[in-house]
Amino acid sequence: MTSDAEPDTAYERSFTVAIDGPAGAGKGTVAKALCTQFGFAHLDTGLLYRAVGKLAMDTGRGVIDEGAAELIARDLRAEHLGIRGLRTALAARAASRVAKFPGVRKALVAFQREFARRIGGAVLDGRDIGTVICPEAEVKLFLTASAEARAERRYLELTAAGAETSVAKVLADIRARDAQDSERKSAPLRQASDAHLLDTTEMDIDAAAAAAAAIVDDALGRAAS
């Protein structure tokens, strides 16, 4: 959940970086790079929803009940973010499903907001960080890429981990997830009006991380002046 790397800089106040965008755009990798460079703590908020979705699915033996998911979200602890199976396509679909439940989202808001204002700085990545969770964040980034580019990246990750799938199947999952995230009534995925847009379709991860770091560095300079 948090970055254990030794920071290059030390920040003695709260400072929030909100990163939003669709699956596979590079949010998590950029977030970790920022944490390493600036010494911030990292919260992958998608893991919160994956954990709730996975636990709800396990409890319901494959069926996700809204009431059960809300109870699980209320009792969620940091240790739940380390349970097995959270990086699978099945957990991703379950996460998108429970993220549509207003009660689940409400239960997880306090957890995220408390983390965001910790002393020393924090980076949160997800779908509604800049729009709902941390609208007052000092830096907001919106990372995106074409569905095809994101599917190829996800396919390589899955096959490297031993999963048997195809680019076509991953692309179908990506498009279905995009539709669910963008069309849900509660906190849909969208770019905040004051967020910096980074399209990573033609960008390697080092270039994306460098672009994000330049934005954060500029904001830190203005905050210190």
mmCIF file of C-alpha atoms in Angstrom:
data_model
loop_
_atom_site.group_PDB
_atom_site.id
_atom_site.type_symbol
_atom_site.label_atom_id
_atom_site.label_comp_id
_atom_site.label_asym_id
_atom_site.label_seq_id
_atom_site.Cartn_x
_atom_site.Cartn_y
_atom_site.Cartn_z
ATOM 1 C CA MET A 1 0.000 0.000 0.000
ATOM 2 C CA THR A 2 2.804 2.416 0.850
ATOM 3 C CA SER A 3 6.205 3.035 -0.656
ATOM 4 C CA ASP A 4 9.139 1.690 1.371
ATOM 5 C CA ALA A 5 11.815 3.328 -0.776
ATOM 6 C CA GLU A 6 14.129 5.902 0.778
ATOM 7 C CA PRO A 7 12.935 9.352 -0.297
ATOM 8 C CA ASP A 8 15.112 11.740 -2.261
ATOM 9 C CA THR A 9 13.397 14.618 -0.484
ATOM 10 C CA ALA A 10 11.572 15.017 2.815
ATOM 11 C CA TYR A 11 8.283 16.875 3.016
ATOM 12 C CA GLU A 12 7.065 17.929 6.439
ATOM 13 C CA ARG A 13 3.501 18.920 5.591
ATOM 14 C CA SER A 14 0.529 17.289 3.910
ATOM 15 C CA PHE A 15 0.628 17.329 0.131
ATOM 16 C CA THR A 16 -1.704 15.274 -2.033
ATOM 17 C CA VAL A 17 -1.180 14.036 -5.556
ATOM 18 C CA ALA A 18 -4.382 12.648 -7.094
ATOM 19 C CA ILE A 19 -3.967 10.397 -10.133
ATOM 20 C CA ASP A 20 -7.015 9.254 -12.086
ATOM 21 C CA GLY A 21 -7.537 7.401 -15.325
ATOM 22 C CA PRO A 22 -8.718 4.147 -16.889
ATOM 23 C CA ALA A 23 -7.158 0.721 -16.313
ATOM 24 C CA GLY A 24 -3.766 0.185 -17.894
ATOM 25 C CA ALA A 25 -2.870 3.852 -18.410
ATOM 26 C CA GLY A 26 0.131 3.629 -16.068
ATOM 27 C CA LYS A 27 -1.324 5.235 -12.941
ATOM 28 C CA GLY A 28 0.212 2.803 -10.472
ATOM 29 C CA THR A 29 3.680 2.847 -12.013
ATOM 30 C CA VAL A 30 3.756 6.636 -12.177
ATOM 31 C CA ALA A 31 2.457 6.857 -8.603
ATOM 32 C CA LYS A 32 5.245 4.601 -7.333
ATOM 33 C CA ALA A 33 7.859 6.586 -9.250
ATOM 34 C CA LEU A 34 6.623 9.813 -7.645
ATOM 35 C CA CYS A 35 6.721 8.235 -4.199
ATOM 36 C CA THR A 36 10.313 7.109 -4.735
ATOM 37 C CA GLN A 37 11.419 10.528 -5.972
ATOM 38 C CA PHE A 38 9.599 12.698 -3.436
ATOM 39 C CA GLY A 39 9.283 10.396 -0.438
ATOM 40 C CA PHE A 40 5.473 10.336 -0.503
ATOM 41 C CA ALA A 41 3.329 7.416 0.636
ATOM 42 C CA HIS A 42 1.256 5.541 -1.951
ATOM 43 C CA LEU A 43 -2.291 4.249 -1.861
ATOM 44 C CA ASP A 44 -3.609 2.229 -4.789
ATOM 45 C CA THR A 45 -7.281 2.913 -4.184
ATOM 46 C CA GLY A 46 -8.251 0.335 -6.779
ATOM 47 C CA LEU A 47 -7.014 -2.316 -4.353
ATOM 48 C CA LEU A 48 -9.675 -1.188 -1.877
ATOM 49 C CA TYR A 49 -12.402 -1.979 -4.394
ATOM 50 C CA ARG A 50 -10.686 -5.147 -5.573
ATOM 51 C CA ALA A 51 -10.484 -6.359 -1.979
ATOM 52 C CA VAL A 52 -14.145 -5.575 -1.309
ATOM 53 C CA GLY A 53 -15.190 -7.173 -4.592
ATOM 54 C CA LYS A 54 -13.078 -10.298 -4.027
ATOM 55 C CA LEU A 55 -14.253 -10.750 -0.429
ATOM 56 C CA ALA A 56 -17.901 -10.138 -1.404
ATOM 57 C CA MET A 57 -17.601 -12.628 -4.237
ATOM 58 C CA ASP A 58 -15.997 -15.222 -1.957
ATOM 59 C CA THR A 59 -18.650 -14.660 0.708
ATOM 60 C CA GLY A 60 -21.459 -15.011 -1.824
ATOM 61 C CA ARG A 61 -19.813 -17.972 -3.577
ATOM 62 C CA GLY A 62 -19.544 -16.100 -6.836
ATOM 63 C CA VAL A 63 -22.560 -13.832 -6.336
ATOM 64 C CA ILE A 64 -21.972 -10.246 -5.194
ATOM 65 C CA ASP A 65 -24.640 -8.947 -2.814
ATOM 66 C CA GLU A 66 -24.787 -5.176 -2.387
ATOM 67 C CA GLY A 67 -25.542 -5.314 1.346
ATOM 68 C CA ALA A 68 -22.749 -7.775 2.030
ATOM 69 C CA ALA A 69 -20.301 -5.690 -0.006
ATOM 70 C CA GLU A 70 -21.182 -2.596 2.023
ATOM 71 C CA LEU A 71 -20.564 -4.410 5.315
ATOM 72 C CA ILE A 72 -17.220 -5.665 4.040
ATOM 73 C CA ALA A 73 -16.249 -2.133 2.959
ATOM 74 C CA ARG A 74 -17.070 -0.764 6.414
ATOM 75 C CA ASP A 75 -14.795 -3.334 8.065
ATOM 76 C CA LEU A 76 -11.965 -3.182 5.527
ATOM 77 C CA ARG A 77 -8.471 -3.053 7.025
ATOM 78 C CA ALA A 78 -5.042 -2.406 5.538
ATOM 79 C CA GLU A 79 -4.149 -6.090 5.803
ATOM 80 C CA HIS A 80 -6.998 -6.971 3.427
ATOM 81 C CA LEU A 81 -5.085 -5.239 0.633
ATOM 82 C CA GLY A 82 -2.573 -8.066 0.709
ATOM 83 C CA ILE A 83 -4.947 -10.979 0.129
ATOM 84 C CA ARG A 84 -4.233 -13.227 -2.823
ATOM 85 C CA GLY A 85 -5.960 -12.832 -6.156
ATOM 86 C CA LEU A 86 -6.449 -9.066 -6.168
ATOM 87 C CA ARG A 87 -4.546 -8.558 -9.427
ATOM 88 C CA THR A 88 -6.626 -10.956 -11.488
ATOM 89 C CA ALA A 89 -9.136 -10.034 -14.198
ATOM 90 C CA LEU A 90 -11.872 -11.579 -12.056
ATOM 91 C CA ALA A 91 -11.042 -9.280 -9.148
ATOM 92 C CA ALA A 92 -10.998 -6.298 -11.534
ATOM 93 C CA ARG A 93 -14.525 -7.092 -12.721
ATOM 94 C CA ALA A 94 -15.683 -7.560 -9.130
ATOM 95 C CA ALA A 95 -14.125 -4.205 -8.202
ATOM 96 C CA SER A 96 -15.970 -2.418 -10.989
ATOM 97 C CA ARG A 97 -19.188 -4.075 -9.858
ATOM 98 C CA VAL A 98 -18.967 -3.064 -6.176
ATOM 99 C CA ALA A 99 -17.731 0.420 -7.111
ATOM 100 C CA LYS A 100 -21.238 1.112 -8.432
ATOM 101 C CA PHE A 101 -22.716 0.630 -4.939
ATOM 102 C CA PRO A 102 -23.066 4.028 -3.188
ATOM 103 C CA GLY A 103 -22.766 2.416 0.252
ATOM 104 C CA VAL A 104 -19.426 0.845 -0.632
ATOM 105 C CA ARG A 105 -18.037 4.103 -1.993
ATOM 106 C CA LYS A 106 -19.191 6.034 1.066
ATOM 107 C CA ALA A 107 -17.585 3.517 3.425
ATOM 108 C CA LEU A 108 -14.214 3.829 1.706
ATOM 109 C CA VAL A 109 -14.128 7.621 1.362
ATOM 110 C CA ALA A 110 -12.966 8.315 4.944
ATOM 111 C CA PHE A 111 -10.156 5.773 4.642
ATOM 112 C CA GLN A 112 -8.846 7.453 1.501
ATOM 113 C CA ARG A 113 -9.198 11.040 2.709
ATOM 114 C CA GLU A 114 -7.371 10.339 5.962
ATOM 115 C CA PHE A 115 -4.523 8.739 4.036
ATOM 116 C CA ALA A 116 -4.384 11.634 1.582
ATOM 117 C CA ARG A 117 -3.715 14.286 4.229
ATOM 118 C CA ARG A 118 -0.961 12.421 6.074
ATOM 119 C CA ILE A 119 2.143 14.420 6.941
ATOM 120 C CA GLY A 120 4.924 13.767 4.461
ATOM 121 C CA GLY A 121 2.769 13.718 1.335
ATOM 122 C CA ALA A 122 0.661 11.074 -0.361
ATOM 123 C CA VAL A 123 -0.103 9.843 -3.845
ATOM 124 C CA LEU A 124 -3.475 8.217 -4.471
ATOM 125 C CA ASP A 125 -4.402 6.642 -7.764
ATOM 126 C CA GLY A 126 -7.842 5.504 -8.820
ATOM 127 C CA ARG A 127 -10.907 6.630 -10.739
ATOM 128 C CA ASP A 128 -12.406 9.497 -8.701
ATOM 129 C CA ILE A 129 -9.544 10.850 -6.602
ATOM 130 C CA GLY A 130 -9.367 14.331 -8.119
ATOM 131 C CA THR A 131 -13.115 14.681 -8.595
ATOM 132 C CA VAL A 132 -14.588 13.182 -5.413
ATOM 133 C CA ILE A 133 -12.058 11.936 -2.851
ATOM 134 C CA CYS A 134 -9.528 14.776 -2.933
ATOM 135 C CA PRO A 135 -10.966 17.714 -4.871
ATOM 136 C CA GLU A 136 -8.526 19.987 -2.983
ATOM 137 C CA ALA A 137 -5.426 17.991 -3.961
ATOM 138 C CA GLU A 138 -2.371 20.125 -4.664
ATOM 139 C CA VAL A 139 -1.701 18.183 -7.885
ATOM 140 C CA LYS A 140 -4.204 16.344 -10.064
ATOM 141 C CA LEU A 141 -3.142 14.121 -12.948
ATOM 142 C CA PHE A 142 -5.301 12.271 -15.431
ATOM 143 C CA LEU A 143 -3.482 9.478 -17.229
ATOM 144 C CA THR A 144 -5.006 7.863 -20.281
ATOM 145 C CA ALA A 145 -4.048 5.831 -23.358
ATOM 146 C CA SER A 146 -5.833 4.096 -26.202
ATOM 147 C CA ALA A 147 -7.742 0.939 -25.269
ATOM 148 C CA GLU A 148 -5.493 -1.056 -27.588
ATOM 149 C CA ALA A 149 -2.295 0.176 -25.935
ATOM 150 C CA ARG A 150 -3.675 -0.510 -22.485
ATOM 151 C CA ALA A 151 -4.819 -3.997 -23.472
ATOM 152 C CA GLU A 152 -1.377 -4.868 -24.824
ATOM 153 C CA ARG A 153 0.275 -3.738 -21.570
ATOM 154 C CA ARG A 154 -2.187 -5.668 -19.445
ATOM 155 C CA TYR A 155 -1.789 -8.758 -21.627
ATOM 156 C CA LEU A 156 1.980 -8.712 -21.125
ATOM 157 C CA GLU A 157 1.528 -8.344 -17.356
ATOM 158 C CA LEU A 158 -0.921 -11.227 -17.158
ATOM 159 C CA THR A 159 1.051 -13.614 -19.324
ATOM 160 C CA ALA A 160 4.256 -12.767 -17.460
ATOM 161 C CA ALA A 161 2.453 -13.835 -14.301
ATOM 162 C CA GLY A 162 1.485 -17.149 -15.912
ATOM 163 C CA ALA A 163 -2.103 -16.355 -16.903
ATOM 164 C CA GLU A 164 -3.559 -17.849 -20.070
ATOM 165 C CA THR A 165 -5.422 -15.218 -22.052
ATOM 166 C CA SER A 166 -5.344 -13.302 -25.338
ATOM 167 C CA VAL A 167 -5.009 -9.683 -26.354
ATOM 168 C CA ALA A 168 -8.562 -9.812 -27.758
ATOM 169 C CA LYS A 169 -9.990 -11.014 -24.441
ATOM 170 C CA VAL A 170 -8.046 -8.447 -22.444
ATOM 171 C CA LEU A 171 -9.181 -5.701 -24.842
ATOM 172 C CA ALA A 172 -12.813 -6.764 -24.390
ATOM 173 C CA ASP A 173 -12.358 -6.655 -20.602
ATOM 174 C CA ILE A 174 -10.729 -3.206 -20.821
ATOM 175 C CA ARG A 175 -13.587 -1.813 -22.901
ATOM 176 C CA ALA A 176 -16.219 -3.311 -20.599
ATOM 177 C CA ARG A 177 -14.432 -1.878 -17.567
ATOM 178 C CA ASP A 178 -14.179 1.542 -19.211
ATOM 179 C CA ALA A 179 -17.914 1.525 -19.902
ATOM 180 C CA GLN A 180 -18.795 0.519 -16.351
ATOM 181 C CA ASP A 181 -16.463 3.093 -14.797
ATOM 182 C CA SER A 182 -17.586 5.948 -17.047
ATOM 183 C CA GLU A 183 -21.317 5.236 -16.992
ATOM 184 C CA ARG A 184 -21.917 4.461 -13.321
ATOM 185 C CA LYS A 185 -24.160 6.938 -11.505
ATOM 186 C CA SER A 186 -21.959 7.219 -8.404
ATOM 187 C CA ALA A 187 -18.644 9.021 -8.988
ATOM 188 C CA PRO A 188 -18.042 8.089 -12.625
ATOM 189 C CA LEU A 189 -14.565 8.166 -14.134
ATOM 190 C CA ARG A 190 -13.878 11.600 -15.596
ATOM 191 C CA GLN A 191 -11.072 14.114 -15.760
ATOM 192 C CA ALA A 192 -11.205 16.901 -13.175
ATOM 193 C CA SER A 193 -11.359 20.328 -14.812
ATOM 194 C CA ASP A 194 -8.044 21.324 -13.203
ATOM 195 C CA ALA A 195 -6.197 18.027 -13.787
ATOM 196 C CA HIS A 196 -3.120 17.764 -15.982
ATOM 197 C CA LEU A 197 -3.744 15.334 -18.862
ATOM 198 C CA LEU A 198 -1.007 12.810 -19.723
ATOM 199 C CA ASP A 199 -1.728 10.567 -22.706
ATOM 200 C CA THR A 200 0.668 7.626 -22.393
ATOM 201 C CA THR A 201 -0.299 5.862 -25.641
ATOM 202 C CA GLU A 202 3.031 6.743 -27.269
ATOM 203 C CA MET A 203 4.944 7.337 -24.022
ATOM 204 C CA ASP A 204 7.210 4.883 -22.258
ATOM 205 C CA ILE A 205 6.881 4.748 -18.495
ATOM 206 C CA ASP A 206 10.067 6.748 -17.850
ATOM 207 C CA ALA A 207 8.774 9.626 -19.963
ATOM 208 C CA ALA A 208 5.371 9.535 -18.251
ATOM 209 C CA ALA A 209 6.966 9.490 -14.798
ATOM 210 C CA ALA A 210 9.287 12.372 -15.719
ATOM 211 C CA ALA A 211 6.382 14.462 -17.001
ATOM 212 C CA ALA A 212 4.410 13.817 -13.816
ATOM 213 C CA ALA A 213 7.432 14.568 -11.625
ATOM 214 C CA ALA A 214 7.954 17.927 -13.324
ATOM 215 C CA ILE A 215 4.357 18.898 -12.530
ATOM 216 C CA VAL A 216 4.711 17.824 -8.889
ATOM 217 C CA ASP A 217 8.079 19.574 -8.525
ATOM 218 C CA ASP A 218 6.582 22.803 -9.815
ATOM 219 C CA ALA A 219 3.664 22.558 -7.380
ATOM 220 C CA LEU A 220 5.996 21.860 -4.456
ATOM 221 C CA GLY A 221 8.004 24.927 -5.378
ATOM 222 C CA ARG A 222 4.900 27.088 -5.423
ATOM 223 C CA ALA A 223 3.707 25.596 -2.099
ATOM 224 C CA ALA A 224 7.035 26.442 -0.468
ATOM 225 C CA SER A 225 7.139 30.033 -1.723
#
